[in-house]
């Protein structure tokens, strides 16, 4: 029982660390791929976490990712933090709902990517009192579909490798 | 992916394309009227403001070709104005989204926003309304 709990915490720490590193790499080195569309590498970890550990752990990983990555960039509680949080909250809600509905991983990934963009735009609209920003949503939604498929495929590949490994340890 | 899921994604893609088409053919925004809160004198183009942390830190005339450097939360941002349009020429941040947004004009629907620097570049009238709503009007 004690060993199981330790294993669980180790996995949680590993997933959190992976999400933070991927989030930092994406924001510092990769940036937007096209116009404002980003890959959403950290979404891969969120998808893997929900399938391997569960919903509660996914929420912990996502919260850690937003808080620690913005803290490391010196952006904690800045506009970037709240915008990031807006995206993560909405995408986490969508992930939980679609996971309960037993949707496919690929569809969940795309919808998560879309929800992330929508969440960020909603916060930007409120933050800057600029409803016109919503005009960017169609671009982001179109961009989110291929990016969501990309992260979905990656999450599938990662899950295929992690699941048997987890049984052995 | 299930058939139903593919249909949902196709609907989202079609709706997004339709929204893009609507935005493209939307009637252009009318020229904002000048007000006494703008810098003195009539602008050759329109007055444009750069807002940072709830304060207008720069007003410029879109009709005068020039370059301006302002400082945001992360670093400096250089705004280039030419032919009645403006864009972010250089910026010190990790994102470069504002730079990638390209040229904006008084007809642009989207304001230029730099999240890391917390800078919004909009026409002065919109900026004044924004600041008034935030309770920081100049």
mmCIF file of C-alpha atoms in Angstrom:
data_model
loop_
_atom_site.group_PDB
_atom_site.id
_atom_site.type_symbol
_atom_site.label_atom_id
_atom_site.label_comp_id
_atom_site.label_asym_id
_atom_site.label_seq_id
_atom_site.Cartn_x
_atom_site.Cartn_y
_atom_site.Cartn_z
ATOM 1 C CA UNK A 1 0.000 0.000 0.000
ATOM 2 C CA UNK A 2 2.821 2.363 0.996
ATOM 3 C CA UNK A 3 4.837 1.481 -2.118
ATOM 4 C CA UNK A 4 1.809 2.068 -4.330
ATOM 5 C CA UNK A 5 1.329 5.522 -2.833
ATOM 6 C CA UNK A 6 5.006 6.347 -3.366
ATOM 7 C CA UNK A 7 4.808 5.153 -6.992
ATOM 8 C CA UNK A 8 1.731 7.304 -7.472
ATOM 9 C CA UNK A 9 3.511 10.397 -6.138
ATOM 10 C CA UNK A 10 6.590 9.680 -8.257
ATOM 11 C CA UNK A 11 4.416 9.509 -11.367
ATOM 12 C CA UNK A 12 2.640 12.717 -10.347
ATOM 13 C CA UNK A 13 5.968 14.503 -9.826
ATOM 14 C CA UNK A 14 7.320 13.203 -13.146
ATOM 15 C CA UNK A 15 4.253 14.283 -15.098
ATOM 16 C CA UNK A 16 4.267 17.707 -13.412
ATOM 17 C CA UNK A 17 7.960 18.160 -14.241
ATOM 18 C CA UNK A 18 7.369 17.095 -17.858
ATOM 19 C CA UNK A 19 4.441 19.500 -18.222
ATOM 20 C CA UNK A 20 6.458 22.406 -16.784
ATOM 21 C CA UNK A 21 9.488 21.700 -19.008
ATOM 22 C CA UNK A 22 7.362 21.309 -22.154
ATOM 23 C CA UNK A 23 5.473 24.498 -21.336
ATOM 24 C CA UNK A 24 8.747 26.408 -20.868
ATOM 25 C CA UNK A 25 10.325 24.960 -24.031
ATOM 26 C CA UNK A 26 7.262 25.881 -26.046
ATOM 27 C CA UNK A 27 7.012 29.431 -24.742
ATOM 28 C CA UNK A 28 10.747 30.204 -24.893
ATOM 29 C CA UNK A 29 12.132 28.244 -27.860
ATOM 30 C CA UNK A 30 9.245 27.252 -30.124
ATOM 31 C CA UNK A 31 6.626 30.002 -29.956
ATOM 32 C CA UNK A 32 3.652 30.224 -32.284
ATOM 33 C CA UNK A 33 3.903 27.907 -35.299
ATOM 34 C CA UNK A 34 1.526 29.907 -37.456
ATOM 35 C CA UNK A 35 0.216 33.374 -36.609
ATOM 36 C CA UNK A 36 -0.820 32.818 -32.962
ATOM 37 C CA UNK A 37 -1.293 29.057 -33.073
ATOM 38 C CA UNK A 38 0.912 27.035 -30.744
ATOM 39 C CA UNK A 39 1.354 23.264 -30.640
ATOM 40 C CA UNK A 40 0.253 22.866 -27.008
ATOM 41 C CA UNK A 41 2.950 20.365 -26.022
ATOM 42 C CA UNK A 42 1.913 20.413 -22.358
ATOM 43 C CA UNK A 43 -1.551 19.170 -23.396
ATOM 44 C CA UNK A 44 0.121 15.837 -24.238
ATOM 45 C CA UNK A 45 1.069 15.443 -20.572
ATOM 46 C CA UNK A 46 -2.452 16.402 -19.446
ATOM 47 C CA UNK A 47 -3.943 13.736 -21.726
ATOM 48 C CA UNK A 48 -1.477 11.086 -20.572
ATOM 49 C CA UNK A 49 -2.015 12.002 -16.907
ATOM 50 C CA UNK A 50 -5.788 11.697 -17.101
ATOM 51 C CA UNK A 51 -5.508 8.265 -18.727
ATOM 52 C CA UNK A 52 -2.774 6.939 -16.419
ATOM 53 C CA UNK A 53 -3.449 8.598 -13.057
ATOM 54 C CA UNK A 54 -6.901 10.175 -13.176
ATOM 55 C CA UNK A 55 -8.783 13.457 -13.191
ATOM 56 C CA UNK A 56 -7.640 14.796 -9.795
ATOM 57 C CA UNK A 57 -3.994 14.274 -10.727
ATOM 58 C CA UNK A 58 -4.482 15.938 -14.120
ATOM 59 C CA UNK A 59 -5.840 19.033 -12.346
ATOM 60 C CA UNK A 60 -2.769 19.045 -10.038
ATOM 61 C CA UNK A 61 -0.385 18.670 -13.023
ATOM 62 C CA UNK A 62 -2.095 21.453 -14.979
ATOM 63 C CA UNK A 63 -2.150 23.813 -11.994
ATOM 64 C CA UNK A 64 1.539 23.122 -11.253
ATOM 65 C CA UNK A 65 2.380 23.717 -14.899
ATOM 66 C CA UNK A 66 0.724 27.148 -15.010
ATOM 67 C CA UNK A 67 1.945 28.311 -11.610
ATOM 68 C CA UNK A 68 5.542 27.061 -11.820
ATOM 69 C CA UNK A 69 6.198 27.862 -15.496
ATOM 70 C CA UNK A 70 4.960 31.456 -15.081
ATOM 71 C CA UNK A 71 6.881 31.724 -11.784
ATOM 72 C CA UNK A 72 10.074 30.580 -13.558
ATOM 73 C CA UNK A 73 9.569 33.173 -16.281
ATOM 74 C CA UNK A 74 8.921 35.897 -13.701
ATOM 75 C CA UNK A 75 5.321 36.231 -14.877
ATOM 76 C CA UNK A 76 3.408 34.964 -11.866
ATOM 77 C CA UNK A 77 0.076 36.774 -11.396
ATOM 78 C CA UNK A 78 0.765 38.896 -14.499
ATOM 79 C CA UNK A 79 -1.641 39.032 -17.439
ATOM 80 C CA UNK A 80 0.203 36.044 -18.980
ATOM 81 C CA UNK A 81 -0.527 33.987 -15.862
ATOM 82 C CA UNK A 82 -4.267 34.698 -15.879
ATOM 83 C CA UNK A 83 -4.551 34.141 -19.625
ATOM 84 C CA UNK A 84 -2.676 30.872 -19.301
ATOM 85 C CA UNK A 85 -4.899 29.867 -16.383
ATOM 86 C CA UNK A 86 -8.032 30.702 -18.390
ATOM 87 C CA UNK A 87 -6.916 28.346 -21.160
ATOM 88 C CA UNK A 88 -5.932 25.566 -18.789
ATOM 89 C CA UNK A 89 -9.155 25.748 -16.729
ATOM 90 C CA UNK A 90 -11.406 25.505 -19.787
ATOM 91 C CA UNK A 91 -9.328 22.783 -21.440
ATOM 92 C CA UNK A 92 -9.280 20.774 -18.182
ATOM 93 C CA UNK A 93 -13.076 21.011 -17.907
ATOM 94 C CA UNK A 94 -13.427 19.778 -21.502
ATOM 95 C CA UNK A 95 -10.942 16.975 -20.856
ATOM 96 C CA UNK A 96 -12.868 15.810 -17.761
ATOM 97 C CA UNK A 97 -16.231 15.912 -19.584
ATOM 98 C CA UNK A 98 -14.969 14.085 -22.682
ATOM 99 C CA UNK A 99 -13.129 11.512 -20.571
ATOM 100 C CA UNK A 100 -16.397 10.740 -18.741
ATOM 101 C CA UNK A 101 -18.164 10.444 -22.098
ATOM 102 C CA UNK A 102 -15.518 7.945 -23.288
ATOM 103 C CA UNK A 103 -14.593 10.013 -26.319
ATOM 104 C CA UNK A 104 -11.600 9.011 -28.418
ATOM 105 C CA UNK A 105 -8.201 10.364 -27.401
ATOM 106 C CA UNK A 106 -7.795 12.209 -30.695
ATOM 107 C CA UNK A 107 -11.168 13.981 -30.400
ATOM 108 C CA UNK A 108 -10.477 14.834 -26.746
ATOM 109 C CA UNK A 109 -7.110 16.274 -27.742
ATOM 110 C CA UNK A 110 -8.597 18.462 -30.492
ATOM 111 C CA UNK A 111 -11.426 19.679 -28.256
ATOM 112 C CA UNK A 112 -8.915 20.412 -25.480
ATOM 113 C CA UNK A 113 -6.835 22.439 -27.884
ATOM 114 C CA UNK A 114 -9.928 24.366 -29.003
ATOM 115 C CA UNK A 115 -11.042 24.927 -25.384
ATOM 116 C CA UNK A 116 -7.558 26.194 -24.500
ATOM 117 C CA UNK A 117 -7.734 28.828 -27.237
ATOM 118 C CA UNK A 118 -11.288 29.823 -26.325
ATOM 119 C CA UNK A 119 -10.385 30.120 -22.626
ATOM 120 C CA UNK A 120 -7.407 32.330 -23.402
ATOM 121 C CA UNK A 121 -9.401 34.579 -25.720
ATOM 122 C CA UNK A 122 -12.167 34.996 -23.114
ATOM 123 C CA UNK A 123 -9.612 36.107 -20.499
ATOM 124 C CA UNK A 124 -7.890 38.474 -22.989
ATOM 125 C CA UNK A 125 -11.283 40.020 -23.845
ATOM 126 C CA UNK A 126 -11.942 40.702 -20.150
ATOM 127 C CA UNK A 127 -8.380 41.670 -19.306
ATOM 128 C CA UNK A 128 -7.977 44.280 -22.008
ATOM 129 C CA UNK A 129 -11.672 45.186 -22.331
ATOM 130 C CA UNK A 130 -11.346 44.421 -26.021
ATOM 131 C CA UNK A 131 -14.248 42.364 -27.347
ATOM 132 C CA UNK A 132 -12.706 42.786 -30.814
ATOM 133 C CA UNK A 133 -10.054 40.241 -29.808
ATOM 134 C CA UNK A 134 -12.744 37.566 -30.235
ATOM 135 C CA UNK A 135 -12.278 38.075 -33.990
ATOM 136 C CA UNK A 136 -9.123 36.008 -33.668
ATOM 137 C CA UNK A 137 -11.109 32.931 -32.565
ATOM 138 C CA UNK A 138 -11.841 31.551 -36.070
ATOM 139 C CA UNK A 139 -8.081 31.553 -36.852
ATOM 140 C CA UNK A 140 -7.316 29.886 -33.527
ATOM 141 C CA UNK A 141 -10.090 27.301 -33.919
ATOM 142 C CA UNK A 142 -8.882 26.349 -37.396
ATOM 143 C CA UNK A 143 -5.304 26.129 -36.127
ATOM 144 C CA UNK A 144 -6.334 24.144 -33.048
ATOM 145 C CA UNK A 145 -7.642 21.220 -35.128
ATOM 146 C CA UNK A 146 -4.288 20.151 -36.683
ATOM 147 C CA UNK A 147 -2.430 20.977 -33.472
ATOM 148 C CA UNK A 148 -4.902 18.906 -31.432
ATOM 149 C CA UNK A 149 -4.485 15.974 -33.839
ATOM 150 C CA UNK A 150 -0.691 16.296 -33.498
ATOM 151 C CA UNK A 151 -0.797 16.273 -29.689
ATOM 152 C CA UNK A 152 -3.389 13.459 -29.770
ATOM 153 C CA UNK A 153 -1.136 11.246 -31.912
ATOM 154 C CA UNK A 154 1.828 11.998 -29.626
ATOM 155 C CA UNK A 155 -0.242 11.216 -26.511
ATOM 156 C CA UNK A 156 -1.337 7.904 -28.080
ATOM 157 C CA UNK A 157 2.290 6.961 -28.781
ATOM 158 C CA UNK A 158 3.357 7.961 -25.259
ATOM 159 C CA UNK A 159 0.487 6.006 -23.662
ATOM 160 C CA UNK A 160 1.340 2.902 -25.687
ATOM 161 C CA UNK A 161 4.849 3.013 -24.201
ATOM 162 C CA UNK A 162 4.005 4.081 -20.644
ATOM 163 C CA UNK A 163 1.122 1.666 -19.889
ATOM 164 C CA UNK A 164 3.156 -1.599 -20.149
ATOM 165 C CA UNK A 165 6.068 0.070 -18.354
ATOM 166 C CA UNK A 166 3.831 1.042 -15.455
ATOM 167 C CA UNK A 167 2.593 -2.557 -15.031
ATOM 168 C CA UNK A 168 6.166 -3.836 -14.819
ATOM 169 C CA UNK A 169 7.440 -1.335 -12.217
ATOM 170 C CA UNK B 1 -11.979 8.853 -34.029
ATOM 171 C CA UNK B 2 -15.709 8.064 -34.169
ATOM 172 C CA UNK B 3 -17.843 9.240 -37.086
ATOM 173 C CA UNK B 4 -19.850 11.555 -34.808
ATOM 174 C CA UNK B 5 -16.631 13.168 -33.571
ATOM 175 C CA UNK B 6 -15.374 13.755 -37.104
ATOM 176 C CA UNK B 7 -18.694 15.433 -37.945
ATOM 177 C CA UNK B 8 -18.389 17.738 -34.895
ATOM 178 C CA UNK B 9 -14.847 18.759 -35.906
ATOM 179 C CA UNK B 10 -15.946 19.314 -39.509
ATOM 180 C CA UNK B 11 -18.783 21.556 -38.269
ATOM 181 C CA UNK B 12 -16.325 23.571 -36.128
ATOM 182 C CA UNK B 13 -13.979 23.949 -39.123
ATOM 183 C CA UNK B 14 -16.808 25.049 -41.428
ATOM 184 C CA UNK B 15 -18.149 27.526 -38.837
ATOM 185 C CA UNK B 16 -14.632 28.946 -38.351
ATOM 186 C CA UNK B 17 -14.205 29.380 -42.109
ATOM 187 C CA UNK B 18 -17.619 31.062 -42.320
ATOM 188 C CA UNK B 19 -16.673 33.393 -39.435
ATOM 189 C CA UNK B 20 -13.399 34.245 -41.214
ATOM 190 C CA UNK B 21 -15.324 35.083 -44.374
ATOM 191 C CA UNK B 22 -17.769 37.260 -42.416
ATOM 192 C CA UNK B 23 -14.882 39.101 -40.703
ATOM 193 C CA UNK B 24 -13.207 39.666 -44.073
ATOM 194 C CA UNK B 25 -16.293 41.190 -45.665
ATOM 195 C CA UNK B 26 -17.518 43.061 -42.590
ATOM 196 C CA UNK B 27 -18.060 46.791 -43.077
ATOM 197 C CA UNK B 28 -14.984 48.690 -41.973
ATOM 198 C CA UNK B 29 -14.937 50.589 -38.720
ATOM 199 C CA UNK B 30 -15.703 54.279 -39.024
ATOM 200 C CA UNK B 31 -12.957 56.788 -38.281
ATOM 201 C CA UNK B 32 -12.999 57.648 -34.599
ATOM 202 C CA UNK B 33 -13.886 61.232 -33.824
ATOM 203 C CA UNK B 34 -11.244 63.350 -32.125
ATOM 204 C CA UNK B 35 -11.809 64.337 -28.521
ATOM 205 C CA UNK B 36 -10.212 66.810 -26.161
ATOM 206 C CA UNK B 37 -8.426 64.017 -24.283
ATOM 207 C CA UNK B 38 -6.228 63.305 -27.319
ATOM 208 C CA UNK B 39 -2.893 65.057 -27.700
ATOM 209 C CA UNK B 40 -3.169 68.682 -28.846
ATOM 210 C CA UNK B 41 -3.812 69.324 -32.511
ATOM 211 C CA UNK B 42 -5.592 67.449 -35.240
ATOM 212 C CA UNK B 43 -3.867 64.242 -36.330
ATOM 213 C CA UNK B 44 -2.940 63.796 -39.977
ATOM 214 C CA UNK B 45 -4.187 60.227 -39.686
ATOM 215 C CA UNK B 46 -5.691 59.186 -36.366
ATOM 216 C CA UNK B 47 -4.312 59.288 -32.848
ATOM 217 C CA UNK B 48 -3.140 55.865 -31.730
ATOM 218 C CA UNK B 49 -2.278 54.945 -28.160
ATOM 219 C CA UNK B 50 -0.057 52.323 -26.580
ATOM 220 C CA UNK B 51 -1.451 51.251 -23.202
ATOM 221 C CA UNK B 52 0.641 49.517 -20.550
ATOM 222 C CA UNK B 53 -0.529 48.573 -17.042
ATOM 223 C CA UNK B 54 -3.694 50.631 -17.337
ATOM 224 C CA UNK B 55 -1.909 53.785 -18.542
ATOM 225 C CA UNK B 56 -1.451 55.302 -21.985
ATOM 226 C CA UNK B 57 2.334 55.457 -22.326
ATOM 227 C CA UNK B 58 2.467 56.733 -25.900
ATOM 228 C CA UNK B 59 0.223 58.602 -28.331
ATOM 229 C CA UNK B 60 1.236 58.791 -31.951
ATOM 230 C CA UNK B 61 -0.185 60.148 -35.179
ATOM 231 C CA UNK B 62 -0.760 57.380 -37.714
ATOM 232 C CA UNK B 63 -0.325 59.945 -40.515
ATOM 233 C CA UNK B 64 3.281 60.714 -39.576
ATOM 234 C CA UNK B 65 5.901 58.142 -40.590
ATOM 235 C CA UNK B 66 8.126 57.531 -37.579
ATOM 236 C CA UNK B 67 9.523 54.979 -35.148
ATOM 237 C CA UNK B 68 8.787 54.981 -31.429
ATOM 238 C CA UNK B 69 10.339 52.921 -28.652
ATOM 239 C CA UNK B 70 8.385 52.171 -25.512
ATOM 240 C CA UNK B 71 9.146 49.959 -22.522
ATOM 241 C CA UNK B 72 6.813 47.243 -21.313
ATOM 242 C CA UNK B 73 6.959 44.700 -18.496
ATOM 243 C CA UNK B 74 9.671 42.598 -20.147
ATOM 244 C CA UNK B 75 11.615 45.005 -22.351
ATOM 245 C CA UNK B 76 11.560 47.562 -25.148
ATOM 246 C CA UNK B 77 9.164 47.597 -28.078
ATOM 247 C CA UNK B 78 9.759 49.553 -31.270
ATOM 248 C CA UNK B 79 6.662 50.631 -33.176
ATOM 249 C CA UNK B 80 7.054 51.673 -36.812
ATOM 250 C CA UNK B 81 4.474 53.945 -38.429
ATOM 251 C CA UNK B 82 4.329 54.217 -42.224
ATOM 252 C CA UNK B 83 1.624 55.069 -44.776
ATOM 253 C CA UNK B 84 -1.085 55.422 -42.128
ATOM 254 C CA UNK B 85 -0.355 51.989 -40.682
ATOM 255 C CA UNK B 86 1.644 50.787 -37.691
ATOM 256 C CA UNK B 87 3.310 47.563 -36.590
ATOM 257 C CA UNK B 88 5.706 46.212 -34.005
ATOM 258 C CA UNK B 89 9.134 46.324 -35.626
ATOM 259 C CA UNK B 90 11.179 44.978 -32.753
ATOM 260 C CA UNK B 91 10.224 43.655 -29.347
ATOM 261 C CA UNK B 92 12.092 42.234 -26.398
ATOM 262 C CA UNK B 93 10.032 39.255 -25.261
ATOM 263 C CA UNK B 94 9.815 35.491 -25.712
ATOM 264 C CA UNK B 95 6.609 35.465 -27.680
ATOM 265 C CA UNK B 96 6.788 37.744 -30.770
ATOM 266 C CA UNK B 97 3.043 37.344 -31.349
ATOM 267 C CA UNK B 98 2.619 41.126 -31.559
ATOM 268 C CA UNK B 99 5.407 41.293 -34.152
ATOM 269 C CA UNK B 100 3.806 38.453 -36.130
ATOM 270 C CA UNK B 101 0.448 40.256 -36.125
ATOM 271 C CA UNK B 102 1.850 42.500 -38.850
ATOM 272 C CA UNK B 103 0.564 45.894 -39.867
ATOM 273 C CA UNK B 104 -2.547 47.441 -38.330
ATOM 274 C CA UNK B 105 -4.526 50.447 -39.466
ATOM 275 C CA UNK B 106 -7.638 52.323 -38.418
ATOM 276 C CA UNK B 107 -9.678 49.727 -40.330
ATOM 277 C CA UNK B 108 -8.129 46.792 -38.485
ATOM 278 C CA UNK B 109 -10.489 44.760 -36.385
ATOM 279 C CA UNK B 110 -7.802 43.402 -34.103
ATOM 280 C CA UNK B 111 -5.719 45.603 -31.824
ATOM 281 C CA UNK B 112 -2.025 44.751 -31.477
ATOM 282 C CA UNK B 113 -1.529 43.078 -28.111
ATOM 283 C CA UNK B 114 1.751 42.009 -26.517
ATOM 284 C CA UNK B 115 0.926 39.800 -23.540
ATOM 285 C CA UNK B 116 4.416 39.515 -21.977
ATOM 286 C CA UNK B 117 4.903 43.290 -22.107
ATOM 287 C CA UNK B 118 1.251 43.965 -21.222
ATOM 288 C CA UNK B 119 0.961 46.472 -24.076
ATOM 289 C CA UNK B 120 -2.131 47.113 -26.202
ATOM 290 C CA UNK B 121 -1.891 49.363 -29.271
ATOM 291 C CA UNK B 122 -5.297 50.712 -30.267
ATOM 292 C CA UNK B 123 -6.821 53.876 -31.654
ATOM 293 C CA UNK B 124 -6.793 56.606 -28.996
ATOM 294 C CA UNK B 125 -10.586 56.704 -28.656
ATOM 295 C CA UNK B 126 -10.759 52.986 -27.848
ATOM 296 C CA UNK B 127 -7.814 53.421 -25.464
ATOM 297 C CA UNK B 128 -9.600 56.261 -23.652
ATOM 298 C CA UNK B 129 -12.741 54.120 -23.293
ATOM 299 C CA UNK B 130 -10.616 51.200 -22.093
ATOM 300 C CA UNK B 131 -8.851 53.333 -19.486
ATOM 301 C CA UNK B 132 -12.119 54.903 -18.341
ATOM 302 C CA UNK B 133 -13.662 51.437 -17.876
ATOM 303 C CA UNK B 134 -10.607 50.426 -15.842
ATOM 304 C CA UNK B 135 -10.930 53.569 -13.750
ATOM 305 C CA UNK B 136 -7.538 54.888 -14.843
ATOM 306 C CA UNK B 137 -8.548 57.473 -17.399
ATOM 307 C CA UNK B 138 -5.918 60.107 -18.119
#
